[in-house]
Coordinates of C-alpha atoms in Angstrom, one line a residue:
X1 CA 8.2 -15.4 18.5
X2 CA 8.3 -16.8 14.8
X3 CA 11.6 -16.9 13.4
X4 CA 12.9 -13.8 11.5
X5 CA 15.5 -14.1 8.5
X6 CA 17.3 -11.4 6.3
X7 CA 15.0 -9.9 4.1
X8 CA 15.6 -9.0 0.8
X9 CA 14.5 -5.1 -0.4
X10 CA 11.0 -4.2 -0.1
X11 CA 9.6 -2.2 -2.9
X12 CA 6.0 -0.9 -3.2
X13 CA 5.0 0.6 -6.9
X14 CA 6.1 3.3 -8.6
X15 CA 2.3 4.0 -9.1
X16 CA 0.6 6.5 -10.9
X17 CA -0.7 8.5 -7.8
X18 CA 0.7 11.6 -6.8
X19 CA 2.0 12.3 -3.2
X20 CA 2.2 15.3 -1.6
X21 CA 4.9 14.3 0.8
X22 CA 7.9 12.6 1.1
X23 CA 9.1 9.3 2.3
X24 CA 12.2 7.7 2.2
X25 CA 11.6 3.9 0.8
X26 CA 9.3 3.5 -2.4
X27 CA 9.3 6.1 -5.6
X28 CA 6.0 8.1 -5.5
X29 CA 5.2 11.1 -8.5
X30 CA 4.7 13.9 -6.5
X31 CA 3.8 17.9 -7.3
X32 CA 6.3 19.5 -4.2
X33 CA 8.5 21.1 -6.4
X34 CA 11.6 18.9 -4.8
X35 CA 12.4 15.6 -5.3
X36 CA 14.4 13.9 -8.5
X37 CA 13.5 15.6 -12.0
X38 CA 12.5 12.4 -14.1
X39 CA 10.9 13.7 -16.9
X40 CA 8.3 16.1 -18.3
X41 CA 4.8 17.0 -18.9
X42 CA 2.1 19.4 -20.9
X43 CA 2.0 22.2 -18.0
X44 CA -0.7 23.0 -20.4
X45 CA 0.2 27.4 -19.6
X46 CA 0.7 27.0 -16.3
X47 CA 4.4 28.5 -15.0
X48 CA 4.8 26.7 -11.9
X49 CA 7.9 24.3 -11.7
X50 CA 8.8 24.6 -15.9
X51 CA 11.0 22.0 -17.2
X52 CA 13.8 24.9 -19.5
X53 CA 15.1 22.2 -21.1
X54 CA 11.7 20.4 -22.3
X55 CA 9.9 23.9 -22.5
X56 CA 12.6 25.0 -24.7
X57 CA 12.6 22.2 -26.8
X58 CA 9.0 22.2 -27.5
X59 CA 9.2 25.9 -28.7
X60 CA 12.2 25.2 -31.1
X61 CA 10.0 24.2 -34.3
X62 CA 8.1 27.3 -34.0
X63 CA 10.4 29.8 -34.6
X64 CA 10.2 30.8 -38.3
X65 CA 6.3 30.6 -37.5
X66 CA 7.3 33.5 -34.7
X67 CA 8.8 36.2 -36.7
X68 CA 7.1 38.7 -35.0
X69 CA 7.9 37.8 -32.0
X70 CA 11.7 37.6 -32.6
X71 CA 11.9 41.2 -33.3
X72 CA 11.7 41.5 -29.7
X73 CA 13.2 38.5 -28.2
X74 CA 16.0 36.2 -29.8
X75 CA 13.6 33.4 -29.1
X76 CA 10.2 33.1 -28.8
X77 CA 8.3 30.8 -26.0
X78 CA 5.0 30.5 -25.9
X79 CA 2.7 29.5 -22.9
X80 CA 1.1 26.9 -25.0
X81 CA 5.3 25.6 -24.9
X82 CA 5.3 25.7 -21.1
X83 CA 6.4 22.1 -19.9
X84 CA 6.5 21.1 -16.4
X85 CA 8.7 18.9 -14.3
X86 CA 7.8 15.5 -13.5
X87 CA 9.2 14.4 -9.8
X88 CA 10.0 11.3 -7.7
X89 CA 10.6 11.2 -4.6
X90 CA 10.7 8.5 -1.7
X91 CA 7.1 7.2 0.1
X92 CA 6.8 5.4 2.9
X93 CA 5.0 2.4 3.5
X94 CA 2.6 0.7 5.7
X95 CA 1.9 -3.2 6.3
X96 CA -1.0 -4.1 8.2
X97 CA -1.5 -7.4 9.0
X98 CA -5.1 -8.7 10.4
X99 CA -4.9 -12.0 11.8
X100 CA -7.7 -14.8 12.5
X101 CA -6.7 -15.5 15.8
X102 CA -9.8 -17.9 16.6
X103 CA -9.2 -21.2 18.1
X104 CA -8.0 -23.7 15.4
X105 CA -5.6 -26.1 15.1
X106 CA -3.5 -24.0 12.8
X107 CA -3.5 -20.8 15.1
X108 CA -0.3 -21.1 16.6
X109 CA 1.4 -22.0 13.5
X110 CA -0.3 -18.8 11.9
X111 CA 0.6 -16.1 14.4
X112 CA 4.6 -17.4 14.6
X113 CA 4.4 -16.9 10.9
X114 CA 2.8 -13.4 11.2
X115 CA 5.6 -12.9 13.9
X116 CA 8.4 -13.9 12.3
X117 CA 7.5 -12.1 9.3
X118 CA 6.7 -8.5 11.0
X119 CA 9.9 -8.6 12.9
X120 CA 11.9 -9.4 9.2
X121 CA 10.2 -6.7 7.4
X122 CA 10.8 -4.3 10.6
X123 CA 14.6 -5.2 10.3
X124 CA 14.1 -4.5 7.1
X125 CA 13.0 -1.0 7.5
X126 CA 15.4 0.2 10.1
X127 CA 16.3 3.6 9.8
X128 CA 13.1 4.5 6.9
X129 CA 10.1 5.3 7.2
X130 CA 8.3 2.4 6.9
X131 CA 6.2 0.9 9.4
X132 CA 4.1 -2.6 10.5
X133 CA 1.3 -3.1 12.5
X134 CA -1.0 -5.6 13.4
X135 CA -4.2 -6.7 14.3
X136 CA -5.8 -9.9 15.9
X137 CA -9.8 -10.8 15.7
X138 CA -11.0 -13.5 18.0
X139 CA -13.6 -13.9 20.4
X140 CA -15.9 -10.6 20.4
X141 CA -13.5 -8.0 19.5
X142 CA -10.4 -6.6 17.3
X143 CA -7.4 -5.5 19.2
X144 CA -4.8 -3.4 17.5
X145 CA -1.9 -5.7 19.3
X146 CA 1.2 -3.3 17.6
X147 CA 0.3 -0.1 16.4
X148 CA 1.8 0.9 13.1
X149 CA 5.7 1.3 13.8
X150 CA 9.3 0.7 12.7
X151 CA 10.5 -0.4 16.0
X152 CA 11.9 -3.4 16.0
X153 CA 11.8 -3.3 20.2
X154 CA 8.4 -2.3 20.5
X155 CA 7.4 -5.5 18.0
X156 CA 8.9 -7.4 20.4
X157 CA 6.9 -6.3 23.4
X158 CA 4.0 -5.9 22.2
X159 CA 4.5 -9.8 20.2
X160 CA 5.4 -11.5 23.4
X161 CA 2.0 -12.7 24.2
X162 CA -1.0 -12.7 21.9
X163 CA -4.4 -14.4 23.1
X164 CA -5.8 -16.8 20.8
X165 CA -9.0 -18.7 20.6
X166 CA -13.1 -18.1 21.0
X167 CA -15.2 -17.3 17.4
X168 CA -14.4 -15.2 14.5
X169 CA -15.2 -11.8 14.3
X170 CA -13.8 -11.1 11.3
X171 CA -16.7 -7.9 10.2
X172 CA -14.9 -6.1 13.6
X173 CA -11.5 -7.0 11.9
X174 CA -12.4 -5.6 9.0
X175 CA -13.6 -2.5 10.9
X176 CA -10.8 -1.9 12.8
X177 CA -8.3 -2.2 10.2
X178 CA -10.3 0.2 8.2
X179 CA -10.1 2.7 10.8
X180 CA -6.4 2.4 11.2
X181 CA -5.6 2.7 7.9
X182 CA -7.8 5.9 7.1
X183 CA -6.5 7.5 10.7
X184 CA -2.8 7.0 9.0
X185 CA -3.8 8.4 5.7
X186 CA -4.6 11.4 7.4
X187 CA -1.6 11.5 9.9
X188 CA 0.7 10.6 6.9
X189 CA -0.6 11.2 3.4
X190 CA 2.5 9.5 2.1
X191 CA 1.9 6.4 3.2
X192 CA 1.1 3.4 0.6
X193 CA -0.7 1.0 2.5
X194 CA -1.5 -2.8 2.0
X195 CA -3.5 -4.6 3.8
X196 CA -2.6 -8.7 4.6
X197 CA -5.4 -10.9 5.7
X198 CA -4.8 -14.2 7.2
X199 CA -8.1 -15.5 7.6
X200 CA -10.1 -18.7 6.1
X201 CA -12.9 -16.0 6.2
X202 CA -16.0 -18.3 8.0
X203 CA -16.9 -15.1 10.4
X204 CA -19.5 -15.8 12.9
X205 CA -19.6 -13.2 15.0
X206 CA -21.8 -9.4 14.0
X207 CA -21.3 -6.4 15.3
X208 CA -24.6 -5.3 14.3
X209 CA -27.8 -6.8 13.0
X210 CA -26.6 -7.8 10.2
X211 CA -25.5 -11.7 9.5
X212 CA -21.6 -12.1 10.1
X213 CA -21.1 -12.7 6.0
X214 CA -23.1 -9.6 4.9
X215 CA -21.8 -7.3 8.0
X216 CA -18.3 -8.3 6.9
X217 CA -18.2 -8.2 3.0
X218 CA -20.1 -5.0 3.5
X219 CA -17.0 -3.2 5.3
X220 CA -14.6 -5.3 3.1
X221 CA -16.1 -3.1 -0.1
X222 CA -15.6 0.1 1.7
X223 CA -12.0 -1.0 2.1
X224 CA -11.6 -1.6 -1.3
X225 CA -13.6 1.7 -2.2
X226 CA -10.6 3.7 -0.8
X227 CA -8.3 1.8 -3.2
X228 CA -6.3 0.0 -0.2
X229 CA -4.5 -3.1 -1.5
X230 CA -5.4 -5.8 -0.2
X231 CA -4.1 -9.4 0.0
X232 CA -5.7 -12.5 1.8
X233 CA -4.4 -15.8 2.9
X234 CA -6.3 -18.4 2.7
X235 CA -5.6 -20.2 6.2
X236 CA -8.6 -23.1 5.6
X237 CA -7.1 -27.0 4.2
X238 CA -7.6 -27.0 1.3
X239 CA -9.7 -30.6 2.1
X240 CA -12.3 -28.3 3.6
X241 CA -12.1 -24.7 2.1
X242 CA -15.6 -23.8 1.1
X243 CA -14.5 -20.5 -0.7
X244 CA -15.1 -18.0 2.1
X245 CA -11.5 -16.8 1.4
X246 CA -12.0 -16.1 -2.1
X247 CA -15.2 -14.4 -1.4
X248 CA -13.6 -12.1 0.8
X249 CA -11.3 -11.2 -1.5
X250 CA -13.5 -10.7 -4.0
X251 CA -15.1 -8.5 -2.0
X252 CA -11.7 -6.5 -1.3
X253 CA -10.5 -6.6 -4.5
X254 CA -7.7 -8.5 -3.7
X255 CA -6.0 -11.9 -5.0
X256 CA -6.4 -14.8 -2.2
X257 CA -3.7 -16.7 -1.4
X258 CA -2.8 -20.4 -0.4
X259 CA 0.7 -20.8 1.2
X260 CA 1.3 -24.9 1.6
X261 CA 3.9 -24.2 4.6
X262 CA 3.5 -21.0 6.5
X263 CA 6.7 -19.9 7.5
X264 CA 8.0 -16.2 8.2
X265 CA 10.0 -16.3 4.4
X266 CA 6.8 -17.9 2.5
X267 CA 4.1 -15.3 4.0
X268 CA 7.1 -12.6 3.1
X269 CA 8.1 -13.6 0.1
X270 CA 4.4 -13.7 -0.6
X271 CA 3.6 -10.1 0.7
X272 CA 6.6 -9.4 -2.4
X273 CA 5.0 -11.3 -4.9
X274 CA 1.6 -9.2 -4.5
X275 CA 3.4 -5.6 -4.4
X276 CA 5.7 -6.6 -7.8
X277 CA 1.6 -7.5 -9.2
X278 CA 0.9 -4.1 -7.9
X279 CA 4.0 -2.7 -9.9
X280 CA 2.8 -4.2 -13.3
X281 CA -0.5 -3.5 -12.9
X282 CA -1.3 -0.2 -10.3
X283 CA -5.7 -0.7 -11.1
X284 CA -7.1 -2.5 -8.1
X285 CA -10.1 -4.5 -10.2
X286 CA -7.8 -5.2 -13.1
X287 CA -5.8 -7.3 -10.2
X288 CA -8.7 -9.8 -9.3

């Protein structure tokens, strides 16, 4: 089992979607009518969830204009004053890691990496809402190894023993991870997912008809489509990387990544450094 450490706090955006439900980790907008009161906006004559205080502010210039309407009220609002109350509350998050498990001389170092660093970010979420799964790709087949989950103990099971070796079937990867991530989306419609890669991305194994490349960036733009984030790391030397990394993420929409020594803190501390990019700038293809 790769090393784990004491991670630091783990913040997804404060994007500029809207959530419907709550979580407990990462600020989300979101139009329940609980949650923090932040600010307000335009409710542009709508009455549901009004901001008094903004409403009443907005309506303040316009009473001289409202003369009429002050013979009947002391102050005159207007639906066209109506503001409503913008709302944060806490969203969960999901980490999925998809691992290269093929036979290569880096293999073991990558999956005690990948370990190490889903047990840290687990510890990390003890007690919230956020969760970690995992999936390997080697021989002929995907196996979701550890089901999205914030149990530190079922990590550990589950991490105990991980074949490795055979081709790369990185298209059925791709697949799997796809499904997972829309089946959470539709269990948990809070969830901000991000997707982490570890691949040098030289598939050669279809699930179809289709060559391995094609079959694979094909399902890699369906992820990106559904505005998953997406991160790769680039697990080729870089003596002998031929780019298939970086096509993959182009493909994702995602920034590729080289880490010179993969340990559990560098691949975490990395998996940071793309969700603060995420913070500054929330528009997948303005990210590549």
């Amino acid at each position: 089992m790769g090393q784990s450490f004491d991670p630091r706090r783990l913040d997804t955006p404060l994007d500029k979607m809207v959530r419907r439900f709550a979580g407990r980790r990462s600020r989300t907008r979101t139009e329940r009518k609980r949650g923090r009161y932040v600010q307000s906006r335009p409710s542009y004559g709508k009455a549901d969830d009004l901001a008094f205080d903004a409403t009443l502010r907005a309506a303040a210039p316009y009473q001289r204009e409202r003369e009429e309407d002050r013979q009947r009220v002391a102050f005159s609002v207007r639906p066209s004053d109506y503001m409503r109350k913008v709302r944060v509350r806490r969203a969960a998050n999901l980490i999925l890691f998809l691992v290269d498990a093929s036979w290569s001389m880096a293999v073991a170092e990558r999956m005690q990496a990948t370990k190490g660093a889903i047990l840290s970010l687990l510890t990390d979420a003890y007690q919230r809402r956020d969760r970690v799964g995992l999936i390997v790709f080697q021989k002929d087949r995907a196996t979701l190894v550890l089901p999205p989950t914030n149990s530190v103990t079922l990590a550990q099971r589950a991490l105990a023993d991980i074949p490795v070796g055979g081709k790369t079937p990185l298209s059925a990867g791709l697949k799997l991870a796809y499904e997972v991530l829309m089946r959470e989306r539709l269990l948990h419609p809070d969830v901000m997912p991000l997707l982490i890669v570890l691949t040098d991305g030289a598939g050669n194994v279809s699930m179809g008809k289709l060559p391995p490349h094609e079959e694979a960036y094909r399902i890699a733009r369906q992820i990106a489509e559904e505005h998953i984030h997406s991160v790769v790391i680039n697990m080729e030397h870089i003596a002998f990387d031929q780019g298939l990394a970086q096509a993959l993420a182009d493909q994702l929409q995602a920034p590729c990544y080289t880490i010179g020594e993969l340990k559990a803190e560098n691949l975490y501390q990395t998996v940071r450094k793309e969700i603060h990019t995420t913070q500054l700038n929330p528009n997948p293809d303005e990210r590549r």
